[in-house]
Short mmCIF file of C-alpha atoms and ligand atoms in Angstrom, two decimals:
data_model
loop_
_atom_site.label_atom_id
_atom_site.label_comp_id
_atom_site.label_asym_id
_atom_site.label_seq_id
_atom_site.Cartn_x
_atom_site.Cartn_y
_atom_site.Cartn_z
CA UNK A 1 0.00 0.00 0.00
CA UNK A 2 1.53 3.36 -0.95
CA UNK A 3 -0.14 6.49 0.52
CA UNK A 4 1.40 8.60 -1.73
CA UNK A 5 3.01 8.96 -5.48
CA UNK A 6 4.74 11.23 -8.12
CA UNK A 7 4.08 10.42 -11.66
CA UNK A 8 6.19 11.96 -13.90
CA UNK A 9 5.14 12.66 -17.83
CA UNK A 10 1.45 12.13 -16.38
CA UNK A 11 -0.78 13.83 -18.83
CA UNK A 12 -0.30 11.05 -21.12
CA UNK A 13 0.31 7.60 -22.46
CA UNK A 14 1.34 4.87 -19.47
CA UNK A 15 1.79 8.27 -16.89
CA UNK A 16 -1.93 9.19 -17.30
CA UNK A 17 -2.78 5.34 -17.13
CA UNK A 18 -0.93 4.43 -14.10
CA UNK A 19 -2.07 7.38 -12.72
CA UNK A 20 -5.98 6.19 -13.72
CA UNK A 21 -4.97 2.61 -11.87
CA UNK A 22 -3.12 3.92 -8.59
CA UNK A 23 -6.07 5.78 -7.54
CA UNK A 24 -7.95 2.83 -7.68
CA UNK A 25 -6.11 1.26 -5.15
CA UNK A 26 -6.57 1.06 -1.54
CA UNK A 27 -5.02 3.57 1.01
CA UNK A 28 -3.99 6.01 -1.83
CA UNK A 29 -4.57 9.85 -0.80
CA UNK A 30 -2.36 11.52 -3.34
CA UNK A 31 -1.67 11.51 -6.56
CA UNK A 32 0.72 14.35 -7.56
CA UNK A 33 1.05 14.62 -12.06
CA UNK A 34 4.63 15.64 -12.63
CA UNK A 35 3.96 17.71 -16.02
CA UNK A 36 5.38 20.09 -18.75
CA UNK A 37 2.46 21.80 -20.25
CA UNK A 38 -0.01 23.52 -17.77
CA UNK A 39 -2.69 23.03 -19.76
CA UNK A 40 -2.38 19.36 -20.67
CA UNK A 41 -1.48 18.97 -17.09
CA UNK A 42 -5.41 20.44 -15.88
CA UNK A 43 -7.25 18.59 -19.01
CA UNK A 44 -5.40 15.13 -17.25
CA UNK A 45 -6.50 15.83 -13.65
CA UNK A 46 -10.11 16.85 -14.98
CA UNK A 47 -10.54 13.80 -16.74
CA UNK A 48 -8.41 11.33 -14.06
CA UNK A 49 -11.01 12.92 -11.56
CA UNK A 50 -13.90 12.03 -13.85
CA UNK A 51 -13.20 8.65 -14.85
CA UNK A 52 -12.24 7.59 -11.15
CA UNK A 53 -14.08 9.55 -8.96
CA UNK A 54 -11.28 10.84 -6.89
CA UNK A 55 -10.13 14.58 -6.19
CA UNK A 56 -7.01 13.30 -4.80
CA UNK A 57 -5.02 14.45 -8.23
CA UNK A 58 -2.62 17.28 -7.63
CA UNK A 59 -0.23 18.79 -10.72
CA UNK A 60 3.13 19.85 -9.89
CA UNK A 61 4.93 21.94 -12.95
CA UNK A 62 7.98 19.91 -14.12
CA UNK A 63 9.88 19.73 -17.52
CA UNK A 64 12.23 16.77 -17.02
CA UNK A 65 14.78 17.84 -19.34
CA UNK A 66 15.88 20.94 -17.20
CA UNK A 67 17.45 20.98 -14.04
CA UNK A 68 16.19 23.72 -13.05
CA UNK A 69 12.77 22.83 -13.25
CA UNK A 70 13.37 19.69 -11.36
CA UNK A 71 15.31 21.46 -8.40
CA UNK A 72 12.60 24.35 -8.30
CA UNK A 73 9.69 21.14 -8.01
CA UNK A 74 10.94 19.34 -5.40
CA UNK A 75 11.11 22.57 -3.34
CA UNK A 76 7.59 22.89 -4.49
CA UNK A 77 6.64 19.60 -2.77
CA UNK A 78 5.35 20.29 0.33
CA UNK A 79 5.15 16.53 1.81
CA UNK A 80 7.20 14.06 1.40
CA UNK A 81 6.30 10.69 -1.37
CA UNK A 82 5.86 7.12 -0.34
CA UNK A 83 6.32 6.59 -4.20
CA UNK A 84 8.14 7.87 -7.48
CA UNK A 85 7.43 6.95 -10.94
CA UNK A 86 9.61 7.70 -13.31
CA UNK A 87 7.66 7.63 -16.53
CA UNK A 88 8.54 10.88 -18.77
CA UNK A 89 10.97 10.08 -21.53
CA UNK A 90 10.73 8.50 -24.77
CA UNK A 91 12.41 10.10 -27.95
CA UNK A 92 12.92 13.01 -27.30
CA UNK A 93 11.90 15.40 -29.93
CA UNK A 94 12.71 15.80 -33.16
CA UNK A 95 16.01 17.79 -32.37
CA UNK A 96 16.63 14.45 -29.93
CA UNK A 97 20.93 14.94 -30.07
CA UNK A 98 20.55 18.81 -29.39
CA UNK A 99 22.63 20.04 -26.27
CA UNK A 100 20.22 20.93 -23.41
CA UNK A 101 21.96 23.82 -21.65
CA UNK A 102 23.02 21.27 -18.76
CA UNK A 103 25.20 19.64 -21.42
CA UNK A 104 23.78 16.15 -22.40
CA UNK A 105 21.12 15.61 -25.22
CA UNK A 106 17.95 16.14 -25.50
CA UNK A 107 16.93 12.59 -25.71
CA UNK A 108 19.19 11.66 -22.54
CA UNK A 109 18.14 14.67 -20.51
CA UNK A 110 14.51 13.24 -20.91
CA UNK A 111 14.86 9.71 -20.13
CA UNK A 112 17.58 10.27 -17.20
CA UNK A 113 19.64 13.21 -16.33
CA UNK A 114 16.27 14.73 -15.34
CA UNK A 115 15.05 11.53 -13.42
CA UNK A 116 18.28 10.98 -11.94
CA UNK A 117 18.66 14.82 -10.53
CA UNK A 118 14.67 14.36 -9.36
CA UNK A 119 15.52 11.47 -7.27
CA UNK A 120 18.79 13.20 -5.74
CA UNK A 121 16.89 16.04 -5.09
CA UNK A 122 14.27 14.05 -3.45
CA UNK A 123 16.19 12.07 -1.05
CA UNK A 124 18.61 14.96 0.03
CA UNK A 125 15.42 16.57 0.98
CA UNK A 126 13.94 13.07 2.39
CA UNK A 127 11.12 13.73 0.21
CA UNK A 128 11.52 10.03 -0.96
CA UNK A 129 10.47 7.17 1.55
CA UNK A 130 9.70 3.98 0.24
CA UNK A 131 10.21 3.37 -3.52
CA UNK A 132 11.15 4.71 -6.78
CA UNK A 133 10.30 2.98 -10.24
CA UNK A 134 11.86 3.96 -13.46
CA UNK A 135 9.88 2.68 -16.93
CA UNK A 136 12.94 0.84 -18.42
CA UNK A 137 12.74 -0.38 -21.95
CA UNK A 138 13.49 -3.62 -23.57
CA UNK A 139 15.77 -1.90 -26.10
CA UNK A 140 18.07 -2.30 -23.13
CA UNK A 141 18.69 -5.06 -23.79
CA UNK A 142 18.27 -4.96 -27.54
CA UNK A 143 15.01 -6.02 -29.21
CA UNK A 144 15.33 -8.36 -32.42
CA UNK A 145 11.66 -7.67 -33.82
CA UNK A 146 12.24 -3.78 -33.66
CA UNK A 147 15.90 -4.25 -35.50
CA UNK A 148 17.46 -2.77 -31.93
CA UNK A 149 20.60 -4.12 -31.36
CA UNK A 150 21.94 -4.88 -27.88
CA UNK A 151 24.03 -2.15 -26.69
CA UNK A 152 27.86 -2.54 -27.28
CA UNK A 153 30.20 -0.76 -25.47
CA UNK A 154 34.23 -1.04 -25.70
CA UNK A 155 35.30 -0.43 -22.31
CA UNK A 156 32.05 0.18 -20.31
CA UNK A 157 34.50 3.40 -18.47
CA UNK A 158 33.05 6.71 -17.05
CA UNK A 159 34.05 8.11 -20.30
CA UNK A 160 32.26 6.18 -22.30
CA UNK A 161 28.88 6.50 -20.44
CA UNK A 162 29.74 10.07 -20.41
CA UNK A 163 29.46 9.89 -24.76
CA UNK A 164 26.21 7.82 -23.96
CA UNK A 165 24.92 11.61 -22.15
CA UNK A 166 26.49 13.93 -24.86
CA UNK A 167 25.51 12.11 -27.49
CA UNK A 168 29.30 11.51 -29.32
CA UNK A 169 29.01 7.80 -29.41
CA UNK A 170 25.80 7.95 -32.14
CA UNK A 171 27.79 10.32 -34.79
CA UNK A 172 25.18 11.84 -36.56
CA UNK A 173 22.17 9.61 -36.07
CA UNK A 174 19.00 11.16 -37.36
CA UNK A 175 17.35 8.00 -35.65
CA UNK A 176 16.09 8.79 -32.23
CA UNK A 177 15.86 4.45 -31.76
CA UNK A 178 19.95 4.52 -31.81
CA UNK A 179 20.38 6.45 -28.87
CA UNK A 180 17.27 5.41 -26.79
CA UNK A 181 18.60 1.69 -26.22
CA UNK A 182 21.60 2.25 -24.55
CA UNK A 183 20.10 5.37 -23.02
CA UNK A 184 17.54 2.59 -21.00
CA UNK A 185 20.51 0.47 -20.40
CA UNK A 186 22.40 3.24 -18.98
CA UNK A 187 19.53 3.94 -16.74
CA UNK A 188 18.72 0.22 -15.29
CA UNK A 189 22.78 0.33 -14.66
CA UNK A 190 22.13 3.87 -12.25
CA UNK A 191 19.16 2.32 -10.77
CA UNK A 192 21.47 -0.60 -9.51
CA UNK A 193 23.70 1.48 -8.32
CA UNK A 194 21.64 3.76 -6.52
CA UNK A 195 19.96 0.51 -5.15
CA UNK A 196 22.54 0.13 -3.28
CA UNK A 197 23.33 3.26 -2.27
CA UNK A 198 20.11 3.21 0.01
CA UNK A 199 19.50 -0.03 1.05
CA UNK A 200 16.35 1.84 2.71
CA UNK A 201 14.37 2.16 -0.39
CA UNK A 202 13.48 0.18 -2.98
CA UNK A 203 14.31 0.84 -6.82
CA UNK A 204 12.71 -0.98 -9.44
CA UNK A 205 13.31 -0.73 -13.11
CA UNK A 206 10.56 -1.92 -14.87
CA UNK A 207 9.59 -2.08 -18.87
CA UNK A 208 5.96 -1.93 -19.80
CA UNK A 209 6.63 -3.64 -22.74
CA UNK A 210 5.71 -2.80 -25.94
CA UNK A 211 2.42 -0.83 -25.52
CA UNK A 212 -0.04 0.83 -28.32
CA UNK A 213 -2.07 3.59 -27.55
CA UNK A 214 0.17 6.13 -26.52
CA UNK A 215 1.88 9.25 -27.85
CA UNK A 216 5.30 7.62 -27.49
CA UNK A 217 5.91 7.89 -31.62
CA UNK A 218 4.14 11.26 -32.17
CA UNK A 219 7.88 13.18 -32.59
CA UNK A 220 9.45 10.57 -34.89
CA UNK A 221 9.80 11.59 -38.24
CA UNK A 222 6.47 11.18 -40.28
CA UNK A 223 7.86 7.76 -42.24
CA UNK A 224 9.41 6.51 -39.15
CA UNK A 225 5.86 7.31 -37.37
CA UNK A 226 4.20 5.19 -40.08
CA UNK A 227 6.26 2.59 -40.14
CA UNK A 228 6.22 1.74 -36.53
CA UNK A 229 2.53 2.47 -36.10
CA UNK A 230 1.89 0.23 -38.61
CA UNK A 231 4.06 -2.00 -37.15
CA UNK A 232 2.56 -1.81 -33.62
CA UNK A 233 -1.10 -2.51 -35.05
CA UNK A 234 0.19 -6.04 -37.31
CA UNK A 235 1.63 -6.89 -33.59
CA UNK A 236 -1.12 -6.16 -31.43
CA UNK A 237 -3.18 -8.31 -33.65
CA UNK A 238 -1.13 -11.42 -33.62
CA UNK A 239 -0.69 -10.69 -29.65
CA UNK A 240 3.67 -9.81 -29.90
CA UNK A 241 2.49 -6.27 -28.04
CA UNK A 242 -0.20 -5.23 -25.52
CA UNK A 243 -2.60 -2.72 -24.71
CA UNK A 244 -2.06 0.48 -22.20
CA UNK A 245 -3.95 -1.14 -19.05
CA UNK A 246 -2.05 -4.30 -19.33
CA UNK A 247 2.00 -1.70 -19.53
CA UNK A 248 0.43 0.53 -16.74
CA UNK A 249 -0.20 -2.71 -14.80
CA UNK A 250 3.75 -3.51 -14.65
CA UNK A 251 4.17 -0.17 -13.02
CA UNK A 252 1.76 -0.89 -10.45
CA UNK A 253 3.11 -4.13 -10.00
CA UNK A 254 6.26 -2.94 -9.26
CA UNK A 255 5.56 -0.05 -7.05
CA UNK A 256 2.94 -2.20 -4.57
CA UNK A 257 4.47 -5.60 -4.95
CA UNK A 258 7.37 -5.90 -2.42
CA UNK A 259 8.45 -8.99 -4.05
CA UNK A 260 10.35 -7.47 -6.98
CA UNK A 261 13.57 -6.83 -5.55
CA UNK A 262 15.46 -3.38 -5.31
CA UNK A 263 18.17 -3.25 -8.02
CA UNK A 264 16.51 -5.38 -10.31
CA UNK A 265 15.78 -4.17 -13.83
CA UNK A 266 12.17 -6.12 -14.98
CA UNK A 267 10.98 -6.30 -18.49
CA UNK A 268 9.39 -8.72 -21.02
CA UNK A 269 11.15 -12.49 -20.53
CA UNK A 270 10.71 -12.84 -24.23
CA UNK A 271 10.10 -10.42 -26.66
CA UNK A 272 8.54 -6.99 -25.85
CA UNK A 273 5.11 -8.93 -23.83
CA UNK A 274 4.39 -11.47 -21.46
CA UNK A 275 5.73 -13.00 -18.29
CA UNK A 276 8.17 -10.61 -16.73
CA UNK A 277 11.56 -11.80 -16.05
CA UNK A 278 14.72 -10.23 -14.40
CA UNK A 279 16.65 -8.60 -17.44
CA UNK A 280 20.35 -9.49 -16.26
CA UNK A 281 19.50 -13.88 -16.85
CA UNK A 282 19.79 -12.48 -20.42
CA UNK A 283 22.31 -10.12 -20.60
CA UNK A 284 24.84 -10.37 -18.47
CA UNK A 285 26.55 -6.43 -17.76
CA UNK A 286 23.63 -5.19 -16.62
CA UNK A 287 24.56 -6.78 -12.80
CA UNK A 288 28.19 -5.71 -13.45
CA UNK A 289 28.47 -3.48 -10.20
CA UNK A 290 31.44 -1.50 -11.73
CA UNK A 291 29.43 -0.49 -15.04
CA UNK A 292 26.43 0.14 -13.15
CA UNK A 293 28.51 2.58 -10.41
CA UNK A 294 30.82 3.93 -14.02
CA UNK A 295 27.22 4.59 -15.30
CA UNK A 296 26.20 6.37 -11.91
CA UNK A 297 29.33 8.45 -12.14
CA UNK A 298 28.89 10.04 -15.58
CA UNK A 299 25.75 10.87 -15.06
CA UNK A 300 26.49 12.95 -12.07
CA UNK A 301 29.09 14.70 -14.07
CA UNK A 302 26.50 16.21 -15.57
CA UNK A 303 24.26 17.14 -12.56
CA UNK A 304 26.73 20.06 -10.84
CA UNK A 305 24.97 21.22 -8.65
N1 LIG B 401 4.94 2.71 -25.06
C1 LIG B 401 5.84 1.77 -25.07
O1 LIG B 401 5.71 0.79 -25.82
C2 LIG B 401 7.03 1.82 -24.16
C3 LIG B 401 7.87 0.70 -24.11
C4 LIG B 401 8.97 0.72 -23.26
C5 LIG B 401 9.21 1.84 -22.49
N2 LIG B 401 8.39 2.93 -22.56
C6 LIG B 401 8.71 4.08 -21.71
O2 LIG B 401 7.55 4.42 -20.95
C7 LIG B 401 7.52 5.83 -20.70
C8 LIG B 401 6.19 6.41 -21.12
O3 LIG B 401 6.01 6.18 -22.51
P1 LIG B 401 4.64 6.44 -23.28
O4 LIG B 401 4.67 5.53 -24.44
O5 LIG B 401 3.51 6.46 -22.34
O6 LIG B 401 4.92 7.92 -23.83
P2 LIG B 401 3.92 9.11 -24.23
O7 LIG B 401 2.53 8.61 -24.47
O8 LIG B 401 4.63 9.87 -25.30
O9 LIG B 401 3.89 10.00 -22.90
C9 LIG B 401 5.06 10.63 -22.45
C10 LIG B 401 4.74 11.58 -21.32
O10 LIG B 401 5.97 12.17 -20.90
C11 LIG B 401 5.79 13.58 -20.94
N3 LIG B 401 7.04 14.28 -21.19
C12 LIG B 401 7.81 14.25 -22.31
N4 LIG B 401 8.86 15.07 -22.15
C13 LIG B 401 8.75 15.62 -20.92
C14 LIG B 401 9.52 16.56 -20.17
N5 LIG B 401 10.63 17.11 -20.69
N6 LIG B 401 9.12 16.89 -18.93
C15 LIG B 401 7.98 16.36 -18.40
N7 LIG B 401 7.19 15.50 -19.06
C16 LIG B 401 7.59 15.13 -20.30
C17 LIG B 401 4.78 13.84 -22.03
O11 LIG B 401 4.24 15.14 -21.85
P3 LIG B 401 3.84 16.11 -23.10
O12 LIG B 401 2.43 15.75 -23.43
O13 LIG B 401 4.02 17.47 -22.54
O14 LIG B 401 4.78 15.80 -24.22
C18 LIG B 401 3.81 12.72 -21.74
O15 LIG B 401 2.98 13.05 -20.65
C19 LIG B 401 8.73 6.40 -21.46
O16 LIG B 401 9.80 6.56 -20.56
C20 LIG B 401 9.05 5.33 -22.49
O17 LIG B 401 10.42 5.37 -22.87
C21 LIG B 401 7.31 2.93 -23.39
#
C-alpha cells in the first residue's frame, strides 16, 4: 500500500494510465502529475477525476529535461512521497541529439539526467520514503523484432557512459531508436547502483513492454511514425504487443508488490510482452556493479549542482 506517489510525464500515455490505476487502489490519498504543459497537465487531472471519482489528483509543474525545473519542483513539494514513478521520456523530440543547456542531449536529458537529478533532489530533501520505479525499456537489452541491437560498449569506463549523455558515441544519427537503447541500459545500470546506495528504499526498473495507444511515436519523423505504427497494429493483432492497461499494470506491480527486488531491472522475458523476467538472466553487464557505479558516475558529471 503506498499512501502517496509522483508520476512523472502524467498527462499522457502509461503516466496518465498508471495514474488512472493507482487511484484505484486502496489507502492512496495523493496523486501528484509531474507535467510540462499547464494546460495538458489540468485537461489530465479533470478527466483522471472524472473517470475515477477521486479529487485526490494534484499537478506539480515539471519539464524533465531541465534541471532547473526539477530542483525548483521538489522545493515545491510540500510533503514528502511514499512513491516515485519515473515515466517521462521517450524520444525526445525531433532535435533528440541537441545540447540541453546542462550539457547532455535532448533525448538523454529526458529519459535520465532529469530523473536521476529528481531522485537526488528528493532524497537529500527526504522527500523520498519507500520506492522509486523507473519505466525501463526492452531496447536495453536490444530487441530483435524492432531491428534494436543490444548495446555494445568497448570499455564500459566513465568516459564512455559520459558519450552515452552527450551524445558523441551515435555520430550523426537522425534515428532517435539509436540512442534510446543504450540510453535505458544506462539507466537500469544507475538504478542498480543507486539501489545500493540506500539499502532503505526500494528501486525498481521496470519495462511496460511494448504498448499501443500512446503518444510515445508522435515526434518521430512522419515515415518513421508510419512505419512503426503500422508495425505496432500487425503486432497487437497477432498478440507480440499489448494494450495500455495491461504496460500501466507492470508499473503498479512494481511499485505495490514488495516482491520485486530493489536493483533489479524487470521487463518482457521474451520479446517486448508477457511473463516478466529479471533482465540481467539475459544479458549479463547489466549486474556488473562497476558499469552500473561507471554509469552512476557520468551521469552525475553532468548534474553540478
Ligand atoms: N509505449 C511503449 O511501448 C514503451 C515501451 C517501453 C518503455 N516505454 C517508456 O515508458 C515511458 C512512457 O512512454 P509512453 O509511451 O507512455 O509515452 P507518451 O505517451 O509519449 O507520454 C510521455 C509523457 O511524458 C511527458 N514528457 C515528455 N517530455 C517531458 C519533459 N521534458 N518533462 C515532463 N514530461 C515530459 C509527455 O508530456 P507532453 O504531453 O508534454 O509531451 C507525456 O505526458 C517512457 O519513458 C518510455 O520510454 C514505453
Amino acid at each position: 500500500m503506498l499512501k502517496s506517489i509522483l508520476i512523472t510525464g502524467a498527462n499522457a500515455g502509461l503516466g496518465k494510465e498508471s495514474a488512472r490505476q493507482m487511484a484505484m487502489q486502496t489507502g492512496i490519498e495523493k496523486i501528484y502529475l509531474g507535467c510540462r504543459n499547464e494546460e495538458k497537465a489540468r485537461i489530465a487531472k479533470q478527466e483522471l477525476e472524472q473517470v475515477t471519482g477521486k479529487d485526490i489528483f494534484e499537478i506539480i509543474k515539471i519539464d524533465i529535461s531541465d534541471l532547473d525545473s526539477v530542483r525548483a519542483a521538489v522545493k515545491s513539494l510540500k510533503e514528502p512521497v511514499e512513491g516515485l514513478v519515473m515515466n517521462a521520456g521517450g524520444t525526445g523530440g525531433k532535435k533528440f541529439l541537441e545540447k540541453t543547456k546542462d550539457g547532455v542531449t535532448q533525448i538523454f536529458a529526458v529519459n535520465l539526467l532529469g530523473h536521476a537529478a529528481l531522485t537526488n533532489e528528493l532524497l537529500k530533501a527526504k522527500k523520498l520514503t519507500k520506492v522509486a520505479l523507473y519505466a525501463g525499456s526492452e531496447a536495453a537489452r536490444g530487441v530483435k523484432e524492432m531491428g534494436m541491437k543490444r548495446p555494445e560498449l568497448r570499455t564500459s569506463s566513465v568516459d564512455e557512459f559520459s558519450s552515452i549523455c552527450e551524445g558523441t558515441l551515435f555520430g550523426n544519427t537522425k534515428d532517435a531508436t539509436v540512442p534510446y537503447g543504450p540510453i535505458k541500459y544506462m539507466a537500469a545500470l544507475w538504478m542498480s547502483s543507486i539501489a545500493r546506495e540506500y539499502p532503505d528504499i526500494r528501486f525498481i526498473t521496470m519495462s511496460p513492454g511494448a504498448t499501443t495507444g500512446t503518444e510515445g511515436f508522435n515526434t518521430l519523423s512522419p515515415v518513421k511514425q508510419y512505419v512503426m505504427k503500422g508495425m505496432m497494429k500487425v503486432m497487437l493483432m497477432i498478440g507480440k504487443v499489448h494494450k495500455l492497461e495491461v504496460g500501466a499494470q507492470r508499473f503498479v506491480e512494481g511499485l505495490l508488490n514488495e516482491s520485486y527486488q530493489s536493483g533489479v531491472f524487470y521487463a518482457s522475458k521474451k520479446g517486448l510482452t508477457g511473463a516478466i523476467g529479471i533482465q540481467s538472466e539475459l544479458f549479463s553487464d547489466l549486474s556488473n556493479e562497476q558499469f552500473q557505479d561507471n554509469a552512476k558516475n557520468a551521469i552525475h558529471r553532468f548534474i553540478k549542482a
